[in-house]
C-alpha positions as a printed NumPy array, in Angstrom:
array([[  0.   ,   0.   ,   0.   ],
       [  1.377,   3.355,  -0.806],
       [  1.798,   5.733,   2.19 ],
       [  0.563,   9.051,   2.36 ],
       [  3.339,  11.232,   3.257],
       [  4.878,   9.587,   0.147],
       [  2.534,  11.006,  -2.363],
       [  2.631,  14.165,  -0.375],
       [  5.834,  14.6  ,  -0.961],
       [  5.801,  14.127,  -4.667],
       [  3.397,  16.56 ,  -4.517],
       [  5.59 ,  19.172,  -2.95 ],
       [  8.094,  18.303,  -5.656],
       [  5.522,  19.423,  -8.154],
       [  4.923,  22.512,  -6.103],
       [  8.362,  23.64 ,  -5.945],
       [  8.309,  25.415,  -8.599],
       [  5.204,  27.473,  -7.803],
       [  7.261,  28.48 ,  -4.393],
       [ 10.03 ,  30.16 ,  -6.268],
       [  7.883,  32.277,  -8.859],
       [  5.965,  33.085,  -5.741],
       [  8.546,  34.75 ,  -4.022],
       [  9.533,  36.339,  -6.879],
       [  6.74 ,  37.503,  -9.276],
       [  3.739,  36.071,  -8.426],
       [  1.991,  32.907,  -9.521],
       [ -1.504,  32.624, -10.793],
       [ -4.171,  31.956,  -7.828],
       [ -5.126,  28.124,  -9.117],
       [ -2.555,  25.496, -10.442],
       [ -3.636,  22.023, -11.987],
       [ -2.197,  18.948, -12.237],
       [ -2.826,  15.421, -13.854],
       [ -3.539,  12.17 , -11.654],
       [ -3.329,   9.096, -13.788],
       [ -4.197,   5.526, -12.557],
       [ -4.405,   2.49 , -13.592],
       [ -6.711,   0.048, -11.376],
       [ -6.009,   2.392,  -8.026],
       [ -7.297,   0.65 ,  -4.714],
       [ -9.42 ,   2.919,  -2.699],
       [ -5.504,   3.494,  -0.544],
       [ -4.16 ,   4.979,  -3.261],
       [ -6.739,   7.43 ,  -4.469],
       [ -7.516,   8.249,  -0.454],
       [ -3.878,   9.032,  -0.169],
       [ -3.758,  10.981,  -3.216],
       [ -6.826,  12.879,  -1.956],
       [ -5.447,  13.758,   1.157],
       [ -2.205,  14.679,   0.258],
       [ -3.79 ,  17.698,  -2.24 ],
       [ -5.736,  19.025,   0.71 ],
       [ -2.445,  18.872,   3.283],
       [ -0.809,  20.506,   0.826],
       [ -3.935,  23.312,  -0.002],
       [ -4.165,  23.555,   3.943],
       [ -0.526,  24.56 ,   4.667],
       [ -0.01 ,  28.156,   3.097],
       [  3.896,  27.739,   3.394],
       [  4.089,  25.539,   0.884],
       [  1.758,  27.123,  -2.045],
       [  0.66 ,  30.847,  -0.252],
       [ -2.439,  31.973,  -1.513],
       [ -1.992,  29.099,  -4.386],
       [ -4.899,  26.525,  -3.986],
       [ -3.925,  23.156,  -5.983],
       [ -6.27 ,  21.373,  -8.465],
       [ -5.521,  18.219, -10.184],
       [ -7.755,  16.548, -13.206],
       [ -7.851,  12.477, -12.751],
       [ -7.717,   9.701, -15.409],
       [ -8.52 ,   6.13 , -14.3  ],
       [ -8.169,   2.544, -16.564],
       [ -9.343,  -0.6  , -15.144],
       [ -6.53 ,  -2.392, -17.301],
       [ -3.417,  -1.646, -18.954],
       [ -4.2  ,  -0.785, -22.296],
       [ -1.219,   1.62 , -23.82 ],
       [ -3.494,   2.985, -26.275],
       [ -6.418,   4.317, -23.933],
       [ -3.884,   5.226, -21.697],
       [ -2.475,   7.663, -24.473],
       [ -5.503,   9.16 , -25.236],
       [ -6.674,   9.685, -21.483],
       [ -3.326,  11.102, -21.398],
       [ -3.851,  13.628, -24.194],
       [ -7.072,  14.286, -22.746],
       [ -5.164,  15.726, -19.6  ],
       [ -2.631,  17.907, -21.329],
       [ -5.208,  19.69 , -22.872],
       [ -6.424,  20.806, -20.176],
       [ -3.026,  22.854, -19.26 ],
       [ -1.597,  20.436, -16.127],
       [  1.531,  21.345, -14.902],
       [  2.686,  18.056, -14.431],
       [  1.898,  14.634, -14.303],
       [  1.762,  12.136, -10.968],
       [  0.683,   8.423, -11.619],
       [  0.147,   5.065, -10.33 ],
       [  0.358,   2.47 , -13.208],
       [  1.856,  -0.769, -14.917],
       [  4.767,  -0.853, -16.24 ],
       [  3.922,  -0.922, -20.085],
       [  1.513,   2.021, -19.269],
       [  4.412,   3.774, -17.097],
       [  6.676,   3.348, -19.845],
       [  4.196,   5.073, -22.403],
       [  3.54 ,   7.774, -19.726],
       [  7.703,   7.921, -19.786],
       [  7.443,   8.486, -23.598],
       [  4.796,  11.073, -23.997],
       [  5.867,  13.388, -21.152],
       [  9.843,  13.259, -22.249],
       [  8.09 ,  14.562, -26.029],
       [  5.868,  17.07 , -24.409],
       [  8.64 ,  18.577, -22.246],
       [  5.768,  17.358, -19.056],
       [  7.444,  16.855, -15.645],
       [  6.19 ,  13.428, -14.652],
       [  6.454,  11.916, -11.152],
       [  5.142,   8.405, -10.949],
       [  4.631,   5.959,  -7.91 ],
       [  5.742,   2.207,  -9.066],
       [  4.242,  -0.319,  -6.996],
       [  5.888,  -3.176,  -5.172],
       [  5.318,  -4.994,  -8.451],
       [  6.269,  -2.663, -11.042],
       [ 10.268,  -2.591, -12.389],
       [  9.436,   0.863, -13.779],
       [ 12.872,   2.071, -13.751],
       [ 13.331,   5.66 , -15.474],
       [ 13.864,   5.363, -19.025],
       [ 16.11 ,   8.739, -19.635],
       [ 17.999,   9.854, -17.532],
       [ 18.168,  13.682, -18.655],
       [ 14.326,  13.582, -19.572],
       [ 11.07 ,  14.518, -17.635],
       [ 10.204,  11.431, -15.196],
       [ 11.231,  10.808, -11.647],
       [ 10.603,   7.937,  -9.51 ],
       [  9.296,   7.81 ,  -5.883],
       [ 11.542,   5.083,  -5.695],
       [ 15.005,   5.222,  -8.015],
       [ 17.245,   2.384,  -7.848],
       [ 19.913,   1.955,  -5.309],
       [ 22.456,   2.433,  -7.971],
       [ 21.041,   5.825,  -8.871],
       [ 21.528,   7.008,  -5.04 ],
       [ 24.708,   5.379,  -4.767],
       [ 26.113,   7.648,  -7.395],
       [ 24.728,  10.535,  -5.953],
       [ 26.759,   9.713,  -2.701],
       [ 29.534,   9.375,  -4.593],
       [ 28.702,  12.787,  -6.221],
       [ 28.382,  14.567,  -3.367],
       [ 31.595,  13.033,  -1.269],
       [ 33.818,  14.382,  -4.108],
       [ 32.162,  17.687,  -4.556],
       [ 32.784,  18.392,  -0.668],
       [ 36.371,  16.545,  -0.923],
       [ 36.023,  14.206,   2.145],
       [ 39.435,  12.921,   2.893],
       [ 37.5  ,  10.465,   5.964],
       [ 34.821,   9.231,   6.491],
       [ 32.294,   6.647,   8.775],
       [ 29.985,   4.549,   6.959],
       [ 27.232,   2.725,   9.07 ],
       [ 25.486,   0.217,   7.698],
       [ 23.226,  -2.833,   8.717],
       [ 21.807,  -6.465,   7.035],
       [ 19.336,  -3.996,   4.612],
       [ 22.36 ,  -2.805,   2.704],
       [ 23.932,  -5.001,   0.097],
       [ 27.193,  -6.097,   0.69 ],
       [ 28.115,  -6.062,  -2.557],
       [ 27.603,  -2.226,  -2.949],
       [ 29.345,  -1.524,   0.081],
       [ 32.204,  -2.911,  -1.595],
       [ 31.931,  -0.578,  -4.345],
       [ 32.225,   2.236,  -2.088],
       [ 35.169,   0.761,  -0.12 ],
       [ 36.708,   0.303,  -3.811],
       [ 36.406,   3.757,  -4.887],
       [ 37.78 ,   4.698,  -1.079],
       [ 40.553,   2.924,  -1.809],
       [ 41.22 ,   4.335,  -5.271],
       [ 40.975,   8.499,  -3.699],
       [ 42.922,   7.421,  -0.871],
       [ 39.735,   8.017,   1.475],
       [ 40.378,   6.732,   5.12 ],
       [ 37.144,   5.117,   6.433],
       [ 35.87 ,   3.349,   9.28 ],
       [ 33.077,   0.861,   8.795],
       [ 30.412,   0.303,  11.366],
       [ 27.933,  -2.696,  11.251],
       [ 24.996,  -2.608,  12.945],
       [ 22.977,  -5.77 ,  13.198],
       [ 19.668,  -5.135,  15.548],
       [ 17.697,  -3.224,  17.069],
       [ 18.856,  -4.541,  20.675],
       [ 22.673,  -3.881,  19.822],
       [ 21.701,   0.481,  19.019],
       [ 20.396,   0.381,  22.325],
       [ 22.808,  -0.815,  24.16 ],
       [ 26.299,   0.647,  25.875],
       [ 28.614,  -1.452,  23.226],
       [ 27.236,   0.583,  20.187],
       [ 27.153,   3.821,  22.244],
       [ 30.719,   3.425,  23.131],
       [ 31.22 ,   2.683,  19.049],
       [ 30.006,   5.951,  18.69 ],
       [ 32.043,   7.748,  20.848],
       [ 34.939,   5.814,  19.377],
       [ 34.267,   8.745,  16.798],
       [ 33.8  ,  11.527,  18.794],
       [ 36.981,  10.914,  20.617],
       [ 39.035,  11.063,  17.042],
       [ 38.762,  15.141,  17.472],
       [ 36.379,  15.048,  14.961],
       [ 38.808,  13.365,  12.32 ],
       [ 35.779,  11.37 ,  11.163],
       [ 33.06 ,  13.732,  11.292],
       [ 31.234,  12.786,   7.802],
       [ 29.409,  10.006,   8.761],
       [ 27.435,   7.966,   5.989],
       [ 23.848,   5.883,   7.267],
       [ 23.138,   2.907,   4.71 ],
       [ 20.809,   1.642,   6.848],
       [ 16.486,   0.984,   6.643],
       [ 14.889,   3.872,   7.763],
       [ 14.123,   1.982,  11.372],
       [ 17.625,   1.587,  12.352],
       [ 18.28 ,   5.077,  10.436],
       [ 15.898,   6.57 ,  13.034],
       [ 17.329,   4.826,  15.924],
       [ 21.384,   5.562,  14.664],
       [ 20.363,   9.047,  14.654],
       [ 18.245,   9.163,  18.072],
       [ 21.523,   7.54 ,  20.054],
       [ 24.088,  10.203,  18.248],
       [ 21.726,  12.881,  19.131],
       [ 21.726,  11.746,  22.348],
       [ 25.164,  11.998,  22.485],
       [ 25.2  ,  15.5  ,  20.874],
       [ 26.997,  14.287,  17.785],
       [ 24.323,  15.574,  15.414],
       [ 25.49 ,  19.472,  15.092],
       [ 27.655,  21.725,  13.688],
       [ 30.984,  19.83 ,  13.633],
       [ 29.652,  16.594,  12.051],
       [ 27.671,  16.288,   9.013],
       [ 25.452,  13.584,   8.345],
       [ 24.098,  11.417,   4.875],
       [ 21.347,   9.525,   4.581],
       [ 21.03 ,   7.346,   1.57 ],
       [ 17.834,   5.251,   1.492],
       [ 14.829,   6.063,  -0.893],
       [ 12.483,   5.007,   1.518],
       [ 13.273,   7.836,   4.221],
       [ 10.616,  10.539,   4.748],
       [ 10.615,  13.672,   6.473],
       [  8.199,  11.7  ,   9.114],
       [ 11.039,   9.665,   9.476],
       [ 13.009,  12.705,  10.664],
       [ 10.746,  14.592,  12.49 ],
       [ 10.266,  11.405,  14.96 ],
       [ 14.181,  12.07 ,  16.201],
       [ 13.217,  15.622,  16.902],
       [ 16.613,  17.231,  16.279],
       [ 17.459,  20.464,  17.335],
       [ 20.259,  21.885,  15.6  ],
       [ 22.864,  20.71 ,  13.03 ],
       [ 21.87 ,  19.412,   9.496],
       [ 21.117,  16.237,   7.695],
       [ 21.632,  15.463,   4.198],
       [ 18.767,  13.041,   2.239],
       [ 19.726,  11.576,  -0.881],
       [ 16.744,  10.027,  -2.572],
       [ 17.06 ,  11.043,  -6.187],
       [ 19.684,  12.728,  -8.212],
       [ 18.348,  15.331, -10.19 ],
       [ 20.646,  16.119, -13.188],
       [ 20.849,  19.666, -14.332],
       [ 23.518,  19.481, -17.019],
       [ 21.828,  19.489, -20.71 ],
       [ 19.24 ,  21.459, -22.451],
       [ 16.522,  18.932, -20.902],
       [ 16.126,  21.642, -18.088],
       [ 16.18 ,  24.678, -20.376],
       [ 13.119,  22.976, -22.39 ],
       [ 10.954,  22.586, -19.072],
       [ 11.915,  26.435, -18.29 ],
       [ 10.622,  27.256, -21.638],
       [  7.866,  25.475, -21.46 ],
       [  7.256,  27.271, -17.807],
       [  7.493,  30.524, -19.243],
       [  4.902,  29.577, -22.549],
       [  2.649,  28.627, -19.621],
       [  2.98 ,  31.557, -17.728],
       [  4.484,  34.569, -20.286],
       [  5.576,  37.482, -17.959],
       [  7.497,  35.754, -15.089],
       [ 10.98 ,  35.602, -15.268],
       [ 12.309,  32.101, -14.864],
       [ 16.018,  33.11 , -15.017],
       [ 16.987,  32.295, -11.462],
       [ 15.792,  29.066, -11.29 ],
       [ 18.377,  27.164, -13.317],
       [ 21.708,  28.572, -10.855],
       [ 19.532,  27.87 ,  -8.192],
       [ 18.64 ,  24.111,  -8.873],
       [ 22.864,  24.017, -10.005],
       [ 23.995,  25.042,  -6.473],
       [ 21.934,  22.366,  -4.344],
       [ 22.583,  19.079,  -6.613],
       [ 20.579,  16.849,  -3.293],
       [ 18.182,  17.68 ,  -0.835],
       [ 18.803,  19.201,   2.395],
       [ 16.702,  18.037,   5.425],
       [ 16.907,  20.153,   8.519]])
């Protein structure tokens, strides 16, 4: 079953760009977008629901912006229905596109918004290998592949030139692709210490406390630390080193799991310092991003989309604080 604060914050992906022509010029008072799904259960649709009246009831997200979509529904996958239903939406002007389909329909849904220049988040199901089809076009997933977050980490420890750093991880995390990351340690000349946590019992007790002040006594030689952990154990790694004031200014911590949420992160209630969130890697290099600006501004003629594009450039992954 899909969770609510899940599609909520697709949602607020779709919204973002509403917030920064807001603050800048204006936006117009009503926004649509397209729901598309293909044999939703009652979940699903509730979730949906909900999640375009949290986002209509909190005026920090939208302000004075009230949120309309326009739904589509097949009982089957047919790709040919679902391309006219599809058409049928554009027409009516949608900003984007969120769905919940198959994966033949998802990958005509890929096709049409990539040609239409129509930003496209979709929701695959447990079932559903819907796996983004271009990279530099106009679909994300609610859930990218591990590989596509791994890369991001990767990204992002070479942009900030780490030199050290502590990677926790527990039985969720493939072995394998910790291995890749020890590799390309190995080939920068990274020095890292490896933590392996293995239950819930063991983060609560004094032996993985005194693991983490292991690091804390290093004067703060290893104060990147890495979580490639489930979000349950995430939680709990993050509730003990907050605890032991280890989540502030001196240490910075990454979270890569596509399954964290900001519910997730509220629960530790944190106070200061700031945590990092990879769950997608959002590519700005290529003319893929000037299209959708262009497109923007052919929806809305008169607001000036220039400071958009350095913006997006200078925060490549989602801060959480």
């Amino acid at each position: 079953m899909m969770k609510t604060h899940g599609l909520a914050a697709t949602l607020f992906v779709l919204a973002f760009p509403g917030i920064l022509l807001q603050a800048t010029h204006g936006y117009p008072d009503k926004v649509t977008i397209g729901a598309f799904f293909e044999e939703p259960t009652t979940a699903e649709e509730t979730a949906f629901k909900y999640a375009v009246d949290q986002i209509n009831r909190n005026n920090s997200i939208l302000p004075g912006v009230k949120l309309l979509y326009k739904k589509e529904v097949m009982n089957r996958s047919n790709p040919f229905l679902a391309t006219i239903k599809v058409c049928s939406l554009m027409t009516s002007q949608i900003a984007a596109l969120v769905s919940i389909t198959s994966q033949s329909t998802n990958t005509v849904l890929q096709s049409m918004t990539n040609t239409m220049t129509l930003p496209h988040l979709y929701v695959p199901r447990p079932s559903c290998n819907c796996n983004v089809l271009e990279p530099k076009g106009y679909s994300l997933s609610m859930r990218p592949r591990q590989s596509q977050l791994d890369q991001a980490l990767l990204t992002l420890i070479k942009q900030q030139h780490w030199r050290s750093i502590v990677l926790i991880y527990d039985e969720s995390y493939d072995f394998e692709r910790l291995q890749t990351l020890i590799i390309e340690g190995t080939t920068h000349s990274w020095d890292m210490l490896i933590l392996r946590v293995s239950s819930k019992d063991e983060l609560n007790s004094k032996y993985f406390r005194k693991k983490l002040k292991s690091i804390d006594e290093r004067n703060f030689r290893y104060n990147n630390v890495v979580v490639l952990c489930s979000p349950e154990t995430t939680v709990e790694v993050l509730y003990q080193a907050n605890e032991m004031h280890m989540v502030g200014n001196q240490y910075l911590w990454v979270i890569a799991n596509e399954e964290i949420s900001d519910r997730h992160l509220d629960s530790i209630n944190i106070t200061t310092g700031m945590i990092t969130g990879i769950r997608k890697r959002i590519s700005t290099v290529g003319g893929h991003l000037n299209d959708f600006l262009a497109h923007l501004q052919k929806m809305h003629p008169g607001y000036s989309l220039n400071f958009i594009l350095p913006t997006l450039q200078d925060f490549p992954v989602s801060h959480l604080q």
